Coordinates of C-alpha atoms in Angstrom, one line a residue:
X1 CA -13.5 5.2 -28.9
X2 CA -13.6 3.9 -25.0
X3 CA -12.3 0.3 -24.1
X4 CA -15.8 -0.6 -23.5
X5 CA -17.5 0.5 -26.9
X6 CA -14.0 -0.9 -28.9
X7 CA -15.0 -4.0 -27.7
X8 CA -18.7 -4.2 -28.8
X9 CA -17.4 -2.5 -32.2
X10 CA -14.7 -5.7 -32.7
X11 CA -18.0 -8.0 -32.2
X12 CA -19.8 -6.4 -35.0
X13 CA -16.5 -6.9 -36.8
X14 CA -16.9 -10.5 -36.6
X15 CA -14.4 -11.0 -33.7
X16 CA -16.1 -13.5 -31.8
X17 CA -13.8 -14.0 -28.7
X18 CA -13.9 -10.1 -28.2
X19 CA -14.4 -9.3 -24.6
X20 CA -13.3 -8.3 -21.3
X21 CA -12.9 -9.9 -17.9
X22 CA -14.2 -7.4 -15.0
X23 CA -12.3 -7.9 -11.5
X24 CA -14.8 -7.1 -9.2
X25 CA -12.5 -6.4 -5.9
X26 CA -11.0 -4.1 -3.3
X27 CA -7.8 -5.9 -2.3
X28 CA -4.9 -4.1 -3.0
X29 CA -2.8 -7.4 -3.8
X30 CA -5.5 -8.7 -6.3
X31 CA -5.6 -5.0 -8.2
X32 CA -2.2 -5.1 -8.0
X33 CA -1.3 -8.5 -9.4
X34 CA -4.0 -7.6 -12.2
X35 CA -2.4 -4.7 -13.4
X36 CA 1.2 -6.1 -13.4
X37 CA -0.3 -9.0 -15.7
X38 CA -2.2 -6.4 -17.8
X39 CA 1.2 -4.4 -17.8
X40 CA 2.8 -7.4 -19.7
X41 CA 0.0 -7.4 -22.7
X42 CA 0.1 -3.5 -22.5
X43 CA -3.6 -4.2 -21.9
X44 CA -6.9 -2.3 -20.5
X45 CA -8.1 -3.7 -17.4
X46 CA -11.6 -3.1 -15.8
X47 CA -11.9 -2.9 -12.2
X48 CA -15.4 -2.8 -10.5
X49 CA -16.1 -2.1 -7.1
X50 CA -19.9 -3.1 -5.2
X51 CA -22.1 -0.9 -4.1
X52 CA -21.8 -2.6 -0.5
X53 CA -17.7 -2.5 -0.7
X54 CA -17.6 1.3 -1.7
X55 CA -20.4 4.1 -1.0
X56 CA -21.1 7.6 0.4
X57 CA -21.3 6.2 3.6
X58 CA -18.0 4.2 3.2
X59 CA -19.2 0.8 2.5
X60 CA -17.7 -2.2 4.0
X61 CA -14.4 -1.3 3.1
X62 CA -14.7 2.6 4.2
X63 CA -14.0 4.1 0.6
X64 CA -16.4 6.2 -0.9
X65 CA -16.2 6.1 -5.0
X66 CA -13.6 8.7 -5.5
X67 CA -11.2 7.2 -2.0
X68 CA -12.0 3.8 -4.5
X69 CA -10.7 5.5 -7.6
X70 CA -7.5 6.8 -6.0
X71 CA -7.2 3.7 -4.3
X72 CA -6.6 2.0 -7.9
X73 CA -5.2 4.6 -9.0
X74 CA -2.3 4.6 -6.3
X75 CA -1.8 0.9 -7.1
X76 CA -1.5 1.5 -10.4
X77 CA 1.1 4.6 -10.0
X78 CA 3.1 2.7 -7.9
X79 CA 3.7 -0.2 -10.6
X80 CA 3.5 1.8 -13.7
X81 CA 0.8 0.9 -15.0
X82 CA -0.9 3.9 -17.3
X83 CA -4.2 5.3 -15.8
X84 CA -5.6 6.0 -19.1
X85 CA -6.1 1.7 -19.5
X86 CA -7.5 1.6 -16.3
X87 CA -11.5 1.1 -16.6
X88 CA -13.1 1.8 -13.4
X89 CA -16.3 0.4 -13.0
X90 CA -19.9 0.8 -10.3
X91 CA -21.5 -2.7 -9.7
X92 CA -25.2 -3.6 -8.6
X93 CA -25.5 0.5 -8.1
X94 CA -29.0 0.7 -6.9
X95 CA -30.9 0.1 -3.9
X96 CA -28.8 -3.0 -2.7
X97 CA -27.4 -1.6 0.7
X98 CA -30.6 0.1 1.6
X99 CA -33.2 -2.1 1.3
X100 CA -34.6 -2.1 4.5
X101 CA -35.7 1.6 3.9
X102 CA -39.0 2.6 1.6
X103 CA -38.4 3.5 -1.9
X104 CA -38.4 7.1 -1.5
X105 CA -35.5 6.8 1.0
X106 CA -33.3 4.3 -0.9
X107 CA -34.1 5.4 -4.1
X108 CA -32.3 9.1 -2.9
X109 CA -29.5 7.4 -1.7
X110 CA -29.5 5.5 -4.8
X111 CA -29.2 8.6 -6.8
X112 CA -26.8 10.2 -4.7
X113 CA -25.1 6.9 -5.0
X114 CA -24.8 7.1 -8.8
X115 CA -23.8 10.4 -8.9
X116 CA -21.1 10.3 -6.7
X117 CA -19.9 7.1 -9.2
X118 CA -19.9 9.0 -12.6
X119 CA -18.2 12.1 -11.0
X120 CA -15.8 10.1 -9.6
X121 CA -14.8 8.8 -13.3
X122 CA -15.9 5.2 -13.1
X123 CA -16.9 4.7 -17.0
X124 CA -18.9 1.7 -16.5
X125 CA -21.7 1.7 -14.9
X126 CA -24.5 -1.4 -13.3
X127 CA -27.8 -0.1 -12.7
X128 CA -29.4 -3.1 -10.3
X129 CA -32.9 -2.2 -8.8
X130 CA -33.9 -5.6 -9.2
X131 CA -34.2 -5.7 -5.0
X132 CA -37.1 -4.8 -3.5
X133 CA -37.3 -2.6 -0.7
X134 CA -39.2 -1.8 2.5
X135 CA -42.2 -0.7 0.9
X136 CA -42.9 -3.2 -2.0
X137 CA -44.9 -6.6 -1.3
X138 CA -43.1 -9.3 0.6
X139 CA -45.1 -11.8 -1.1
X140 CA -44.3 -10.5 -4.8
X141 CA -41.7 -10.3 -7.2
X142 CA -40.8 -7.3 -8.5
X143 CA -42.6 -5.9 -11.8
X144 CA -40.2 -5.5 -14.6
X145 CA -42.0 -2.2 -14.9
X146 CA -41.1 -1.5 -11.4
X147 CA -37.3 -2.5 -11.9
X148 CA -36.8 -0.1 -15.0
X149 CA -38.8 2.6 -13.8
X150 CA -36.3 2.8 -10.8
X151 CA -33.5 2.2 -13.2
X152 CA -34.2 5.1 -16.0
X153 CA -34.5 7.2 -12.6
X154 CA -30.8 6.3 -12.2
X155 CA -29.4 6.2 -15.5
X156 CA -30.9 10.4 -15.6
X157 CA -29.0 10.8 -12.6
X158 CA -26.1 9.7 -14.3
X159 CA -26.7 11.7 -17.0
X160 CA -27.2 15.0 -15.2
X161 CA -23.4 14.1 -13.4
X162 CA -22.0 13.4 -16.7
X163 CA -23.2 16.8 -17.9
X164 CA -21.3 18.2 -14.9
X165 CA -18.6 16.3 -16.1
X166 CA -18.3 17.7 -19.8
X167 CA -18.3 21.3 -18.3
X168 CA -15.1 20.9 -17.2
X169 CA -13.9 18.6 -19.5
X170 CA -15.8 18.4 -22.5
X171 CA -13.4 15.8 -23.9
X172 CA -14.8 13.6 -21.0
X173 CA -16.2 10.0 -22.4
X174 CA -19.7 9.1 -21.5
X175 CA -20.1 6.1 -19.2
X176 CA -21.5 2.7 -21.0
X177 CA -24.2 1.4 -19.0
X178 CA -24.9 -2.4 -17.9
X179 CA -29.0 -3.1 -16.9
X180 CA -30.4 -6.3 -16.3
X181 CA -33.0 -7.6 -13.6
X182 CA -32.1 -11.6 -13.3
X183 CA -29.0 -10.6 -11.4
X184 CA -27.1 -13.2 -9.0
X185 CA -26.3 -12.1 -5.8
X186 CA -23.4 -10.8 -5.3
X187 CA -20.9 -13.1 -3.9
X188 CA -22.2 -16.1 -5.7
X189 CA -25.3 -17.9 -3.3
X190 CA -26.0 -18.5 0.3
X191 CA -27.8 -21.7 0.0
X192 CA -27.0 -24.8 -2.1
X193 CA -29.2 -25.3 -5.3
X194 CA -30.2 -28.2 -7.0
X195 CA -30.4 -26.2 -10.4
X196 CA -29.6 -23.2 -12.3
X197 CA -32.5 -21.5 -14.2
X198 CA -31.0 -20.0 -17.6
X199 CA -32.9 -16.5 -18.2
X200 CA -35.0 -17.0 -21.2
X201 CA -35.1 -15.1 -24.6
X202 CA -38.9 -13.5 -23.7
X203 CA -37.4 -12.6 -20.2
X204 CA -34.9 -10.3 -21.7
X205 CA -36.7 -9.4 -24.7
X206 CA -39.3 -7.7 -21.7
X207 CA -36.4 -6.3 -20.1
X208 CA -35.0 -4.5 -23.3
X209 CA -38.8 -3.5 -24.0
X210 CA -39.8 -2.2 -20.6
X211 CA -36.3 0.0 -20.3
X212 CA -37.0 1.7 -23.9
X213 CA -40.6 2.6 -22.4
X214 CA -39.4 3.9 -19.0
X215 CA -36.8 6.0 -20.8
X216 CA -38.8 7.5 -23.4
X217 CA -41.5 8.4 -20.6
X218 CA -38.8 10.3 -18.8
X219 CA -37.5 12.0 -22.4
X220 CA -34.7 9.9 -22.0
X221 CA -34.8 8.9 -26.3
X222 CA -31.2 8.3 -26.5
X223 CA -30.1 6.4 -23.7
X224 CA -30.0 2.7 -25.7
X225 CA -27.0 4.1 -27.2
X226 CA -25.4 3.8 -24.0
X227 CA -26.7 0.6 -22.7
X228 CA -23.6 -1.5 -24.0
X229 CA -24.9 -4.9 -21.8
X230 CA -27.6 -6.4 -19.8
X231 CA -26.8 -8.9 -17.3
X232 CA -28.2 -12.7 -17.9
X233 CA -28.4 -15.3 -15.6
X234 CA -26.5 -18.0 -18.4
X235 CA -26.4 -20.9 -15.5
X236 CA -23.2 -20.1 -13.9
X237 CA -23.3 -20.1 -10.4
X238 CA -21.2 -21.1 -7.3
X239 CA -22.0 -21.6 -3.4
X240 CA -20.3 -22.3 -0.7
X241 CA -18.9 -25.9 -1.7
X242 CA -20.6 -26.3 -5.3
X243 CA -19.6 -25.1 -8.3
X244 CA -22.3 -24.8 -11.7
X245 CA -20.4 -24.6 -14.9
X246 CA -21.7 -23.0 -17.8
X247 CA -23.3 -25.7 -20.4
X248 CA -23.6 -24.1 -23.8
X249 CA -26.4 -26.4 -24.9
X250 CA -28.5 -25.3 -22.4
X251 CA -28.1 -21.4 -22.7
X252 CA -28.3 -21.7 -26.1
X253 CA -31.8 -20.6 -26.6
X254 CA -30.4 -17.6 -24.6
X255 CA -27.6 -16.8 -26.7
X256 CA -28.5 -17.4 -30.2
X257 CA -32.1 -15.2 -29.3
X258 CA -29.3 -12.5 -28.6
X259 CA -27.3 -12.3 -31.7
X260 CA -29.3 -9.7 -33.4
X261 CA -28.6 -7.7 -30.8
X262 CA -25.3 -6.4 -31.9
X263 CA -25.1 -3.3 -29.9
X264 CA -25.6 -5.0 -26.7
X265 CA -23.6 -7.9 -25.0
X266 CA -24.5 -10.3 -22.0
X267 CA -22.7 -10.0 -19.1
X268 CA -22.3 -12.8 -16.7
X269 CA -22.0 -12.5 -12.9
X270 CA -20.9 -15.6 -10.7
X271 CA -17.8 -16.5 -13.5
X272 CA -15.7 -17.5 -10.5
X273 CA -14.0 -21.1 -10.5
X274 CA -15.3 -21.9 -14.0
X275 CA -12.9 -23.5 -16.3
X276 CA -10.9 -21.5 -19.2
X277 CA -12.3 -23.4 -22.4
X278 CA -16.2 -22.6 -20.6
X279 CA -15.0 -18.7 -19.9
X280 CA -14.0 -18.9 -24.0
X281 CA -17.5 -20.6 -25.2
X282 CA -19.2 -18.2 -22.8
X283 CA -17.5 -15.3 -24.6
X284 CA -17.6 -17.0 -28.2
X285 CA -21.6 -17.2 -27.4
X286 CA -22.0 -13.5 -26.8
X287 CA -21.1 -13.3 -22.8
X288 CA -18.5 -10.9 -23.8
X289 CA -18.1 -9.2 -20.1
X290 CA -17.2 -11.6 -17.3
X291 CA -17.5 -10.5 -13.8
X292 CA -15.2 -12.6 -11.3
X293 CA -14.9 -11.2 -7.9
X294 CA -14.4 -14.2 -4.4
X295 CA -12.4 -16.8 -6.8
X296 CA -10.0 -13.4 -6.8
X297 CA -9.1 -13.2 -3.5
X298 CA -9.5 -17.5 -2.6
X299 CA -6.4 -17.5 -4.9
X300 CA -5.0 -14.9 -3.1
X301 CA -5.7 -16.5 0.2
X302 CA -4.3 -20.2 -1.5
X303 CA -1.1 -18.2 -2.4
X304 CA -1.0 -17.0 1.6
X305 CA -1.7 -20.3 2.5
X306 CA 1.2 -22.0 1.4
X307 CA 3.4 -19.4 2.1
X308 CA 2.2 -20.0 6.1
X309 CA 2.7 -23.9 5.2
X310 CA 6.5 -22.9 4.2
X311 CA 6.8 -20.1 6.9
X312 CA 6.1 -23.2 9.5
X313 CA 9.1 -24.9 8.3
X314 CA 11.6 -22.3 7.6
X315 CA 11.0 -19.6 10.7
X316 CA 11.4 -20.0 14.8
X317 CA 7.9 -20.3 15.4
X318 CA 8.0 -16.9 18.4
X319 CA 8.7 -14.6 14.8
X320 CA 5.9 -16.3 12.6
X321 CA 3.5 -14.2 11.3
X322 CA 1.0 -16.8 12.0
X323 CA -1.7 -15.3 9.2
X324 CA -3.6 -19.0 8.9
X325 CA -4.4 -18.8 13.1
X326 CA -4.5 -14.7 13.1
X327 CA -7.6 -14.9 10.0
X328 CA -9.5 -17.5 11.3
X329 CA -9.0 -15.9 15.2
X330 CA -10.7 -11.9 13.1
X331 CA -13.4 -13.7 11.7
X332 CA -14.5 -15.7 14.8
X333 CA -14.1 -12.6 16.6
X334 CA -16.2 -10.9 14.0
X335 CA -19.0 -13.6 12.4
X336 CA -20.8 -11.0 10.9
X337 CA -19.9 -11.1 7.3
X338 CA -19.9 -15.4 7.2
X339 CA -22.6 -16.2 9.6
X340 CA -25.6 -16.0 7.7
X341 CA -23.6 -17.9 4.7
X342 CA -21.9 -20.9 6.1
X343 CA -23.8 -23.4 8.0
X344 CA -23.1 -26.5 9.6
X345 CA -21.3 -27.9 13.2
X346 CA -18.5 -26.2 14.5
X347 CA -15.9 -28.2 12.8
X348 CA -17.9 -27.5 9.4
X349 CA -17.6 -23.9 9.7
X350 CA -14.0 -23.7 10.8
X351 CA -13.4 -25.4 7.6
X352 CA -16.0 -23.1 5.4
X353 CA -14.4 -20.1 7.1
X354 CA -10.3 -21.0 5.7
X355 CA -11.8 -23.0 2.3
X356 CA -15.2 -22.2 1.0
X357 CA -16.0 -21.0 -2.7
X358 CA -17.8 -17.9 -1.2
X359 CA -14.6 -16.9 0.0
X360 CA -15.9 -14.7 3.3
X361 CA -12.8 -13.9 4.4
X362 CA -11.9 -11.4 1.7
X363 CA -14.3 -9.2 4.0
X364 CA -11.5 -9.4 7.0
X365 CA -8.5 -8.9 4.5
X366 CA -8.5 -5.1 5.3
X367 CA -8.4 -5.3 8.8
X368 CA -5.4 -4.4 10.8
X369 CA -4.2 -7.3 12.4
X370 CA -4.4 -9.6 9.3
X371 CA -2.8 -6.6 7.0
X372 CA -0.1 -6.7 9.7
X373 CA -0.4 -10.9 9.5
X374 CA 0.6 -10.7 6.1
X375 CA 3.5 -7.9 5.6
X376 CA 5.5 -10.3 8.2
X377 CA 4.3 -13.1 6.2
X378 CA 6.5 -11.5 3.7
X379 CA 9.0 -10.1 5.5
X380 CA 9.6 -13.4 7.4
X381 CA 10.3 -15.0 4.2
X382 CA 12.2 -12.7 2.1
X383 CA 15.0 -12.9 4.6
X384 CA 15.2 -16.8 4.5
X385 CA 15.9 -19.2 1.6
X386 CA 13.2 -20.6 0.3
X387 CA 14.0 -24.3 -1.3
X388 CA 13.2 -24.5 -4.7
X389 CA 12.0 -28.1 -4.2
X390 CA 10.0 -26.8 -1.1
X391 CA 7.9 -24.2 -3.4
X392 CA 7.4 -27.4 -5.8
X393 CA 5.6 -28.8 -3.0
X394 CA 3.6 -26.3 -2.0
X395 CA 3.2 -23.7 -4.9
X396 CA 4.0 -25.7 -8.3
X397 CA 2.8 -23.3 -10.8
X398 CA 5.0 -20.9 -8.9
X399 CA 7.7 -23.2 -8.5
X400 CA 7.7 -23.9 -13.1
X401 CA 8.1 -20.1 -13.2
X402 CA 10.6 -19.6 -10.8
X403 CA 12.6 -22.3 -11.8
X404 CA 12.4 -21.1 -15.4
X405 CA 13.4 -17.8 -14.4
X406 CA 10.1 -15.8 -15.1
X407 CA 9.4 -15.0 -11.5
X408 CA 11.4 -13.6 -8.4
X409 CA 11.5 -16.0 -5.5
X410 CA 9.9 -13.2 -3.3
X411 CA 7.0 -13.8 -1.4
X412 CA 4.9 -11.0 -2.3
X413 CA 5.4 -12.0 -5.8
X414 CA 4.8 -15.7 -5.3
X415 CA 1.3 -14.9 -3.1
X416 CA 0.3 -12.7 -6.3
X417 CA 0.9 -14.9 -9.0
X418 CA -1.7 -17.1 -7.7
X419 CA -3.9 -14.6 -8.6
X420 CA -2.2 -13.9 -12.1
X421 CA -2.8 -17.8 -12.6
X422 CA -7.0 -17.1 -12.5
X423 CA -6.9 -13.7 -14.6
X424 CA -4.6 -16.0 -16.8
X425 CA -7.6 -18.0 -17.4
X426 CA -9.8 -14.5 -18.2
X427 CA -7.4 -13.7 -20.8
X428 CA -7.2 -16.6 -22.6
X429 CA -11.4 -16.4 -23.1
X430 CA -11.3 -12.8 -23.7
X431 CA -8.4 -12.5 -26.6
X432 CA -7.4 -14.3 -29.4
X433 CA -4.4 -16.4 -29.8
X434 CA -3.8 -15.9 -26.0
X435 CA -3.0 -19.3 -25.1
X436 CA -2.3 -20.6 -21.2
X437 CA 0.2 -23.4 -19.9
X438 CA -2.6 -25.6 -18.4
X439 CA -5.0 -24.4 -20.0
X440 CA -6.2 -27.9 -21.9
X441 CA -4.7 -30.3 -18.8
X442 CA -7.9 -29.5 -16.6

């Protein structure tokens, strides 16, 4: 049985903090510190990729599924980390890049899309055609008849690449499927809310209801047994300086409505920057797949920060790396992927640009200059001593590992463990008796 299915086989089995964290990213430092951490549990890990970050036309990141899936895979070579517990997975696959095109237009992308996903080998898979596009009415929401009729059109394409699949492997596993039409954006919102709406109990019993009838229209009889989650809106959000933390009590209606569902799991987008014991009550209440993607890489860029702070100190300023100055200097340079998101004077945005909960610059982290930026940001300090009080300053959950010996002082190592610090929180919400230094001191 798959990672995925094992999982909604130990909830049936009465194992209530069953589930799995899904790092939605394409930095090669945050997949990297994810598997080394995994590495240590000899654990799966799920890694998703967007629709806008990776598709046939090379997404924002210039990968196309299968460039993604060797991406990882490199990564995970490299380390040693076995490519057989590595789950990749397709998120918000659907119209979502193309939606200033009519459906027939996005729709065929959307299938080529799809294909090119489960050929690739990604094993779980997001349909999302909860956008509209060019052609539907401005002034309207979307039908949920709409929504899964576009979906089962998706999932069939799926299935027809799958079925390419088995002919030369016929060992291959079939992909699990996540649906769901009250999707957050991705990226967590552009505007600040006064309130989070919790998706009722009716919305997703239509949802469920509405899928079986599109599928069985298109002959599609058996494709519930493949549908392993549908994504929820459980009132977990963030923006760019607000942060919405998950209040059982109010989703409660949500998630007790769910538990006769026991073939199918909630999956909850916008996890970022919530706290470890709401992750746990999240997953205890049947939000078994987490999705985390910006609070990823804003605790990559934390790590980098302080290693800049220290670099300041320790290195003639003519050899600094300079990363702080270099990133903000790419992403004035380039406003396109923060413009539309961060508001305010320009003081206010020089400050959303280095420190908001959106975390924009992960779009920049790829470019040249800063990948350059950051290998002398590590070079520069591997060949000076760092002080051990200095890193207490500046990186103190670092500094208790170092100085207990369970990490090297080497900068690439420090910058990563920032990261292993958040999936640390996934973990400890996603398996039992997996218990994390700080994680009742919040």
């Amino acid at each position: 049985m798959d990672a995925m299915r094992s999982m909604l086989q130990k909830r049936k089995n009465g194992m209530k903090f069953a589930g799995i964290p899904s790092f939605c990213t394409a930095n090669d430092l945050v997949i990297e510190a994810c598997l080394k951490q995994a590495l240590r549990f000899d654990d799966y890990v799920l890694v998703e990729a967007t629709a806008n970050q990776v598709n046939q036309f090379g997404g924002y990141t210039g990968m196309k599924p299968a460039d993604y899936r060797d991406f990882v895979y490199q990564i995970a070579d490299g380390i040693g980390f076995p490519r057989e517990k590595l789950i990749l997975g397709g998120d918000h696959l659907g119209p979502l890049t193309w939606q200033n095109e009519t459906e027939q237009d996005a729709m065929a992308k959307s299938i080529e899309l799809v294909k090119l996903f489960v050929l690739a080998g990604f094993k779980k898979i997001h349909l999302d055609t909860s956008m509209r596009v060019a052609d539907d009415p401005a002034d309207q929401m979307l039908t949920d008849e709409t929504i899964a009729r576009r979906g089962a059109i998706l999932y069939e394409a799926c299935e027809e690449a799958y079925q390419e699949l088995l002919k030369k492997n016929p060992q291959e596993v079939r992909p699990a499927f996540i649906i769901g039409s009250e999707v957050p954006i991705p990226g967590g919102a552009q505007e600040a809310e006064d309130s989070i709406q919790v998706t009722s109990p009716e919305a997703v019993e239509k949802t469920l209801r509405v899928y079986r009838e599109q599928f069985e229209k298109r002959g599609l009889k058996d494709a519930f047994d493949n549908i392993i989650g549908i994504v929820v809106q459980p009132g977990v959000e963030f923006g760019d300086a607000d942060i919405y933390h998950y209040d059982r009590v109010k989703a409660a209606e949500l998630t007790k409505a769910m538990k006769k569902y026991d073939n199918i799991v909630l999956e909850g987008h916008s996890t970022d920057y919530q706290l470890p014991e709401s992750l746990r009550e999240m997953v205890e209440d049947g939000i078994a797949i987490l999705k985390v993607g910006p609070a990823l890489t804003f605790s990559l860029r934390e790590g980098l920060f302080a290693l800049s702070m220290m670099e300041k100190m320790l290195v003639p300023e003519e050899k600094q790396a300079k990363f702080i100055e270099i990133m903000e200097e790419i992403m004035v340079q380039n406003p396109g992927n923060w413009k539309k998101h961060y508001h305010g004077t320009e003081d206010q945005l020089a400050i959303k640009r280095k420190y908001s909960f959106s975390d924009r610059c992960r779009y920049y982290f790829a470019q040249p200059e800063i990948q350059t930026a950051i290998q002398k940001l590590f070079k520069n300090l591997s060949e000076v001593e760092i002080p051990l009080s200095m890193l207490r300053q500046y990186m103190p959950q670092q500094y208790t590992k170092v100085r207990d010996g369970l990490l090297p002082m080497d900068p690439k190592e420090l910058a990563e463990d920032c990261v292993v610090h958040l999936v640390e929180d996934y973990n400890y919400a996603t398996k039992l008796n997996y218990v994390i230094s700080d994680a009742f001191c919040r």
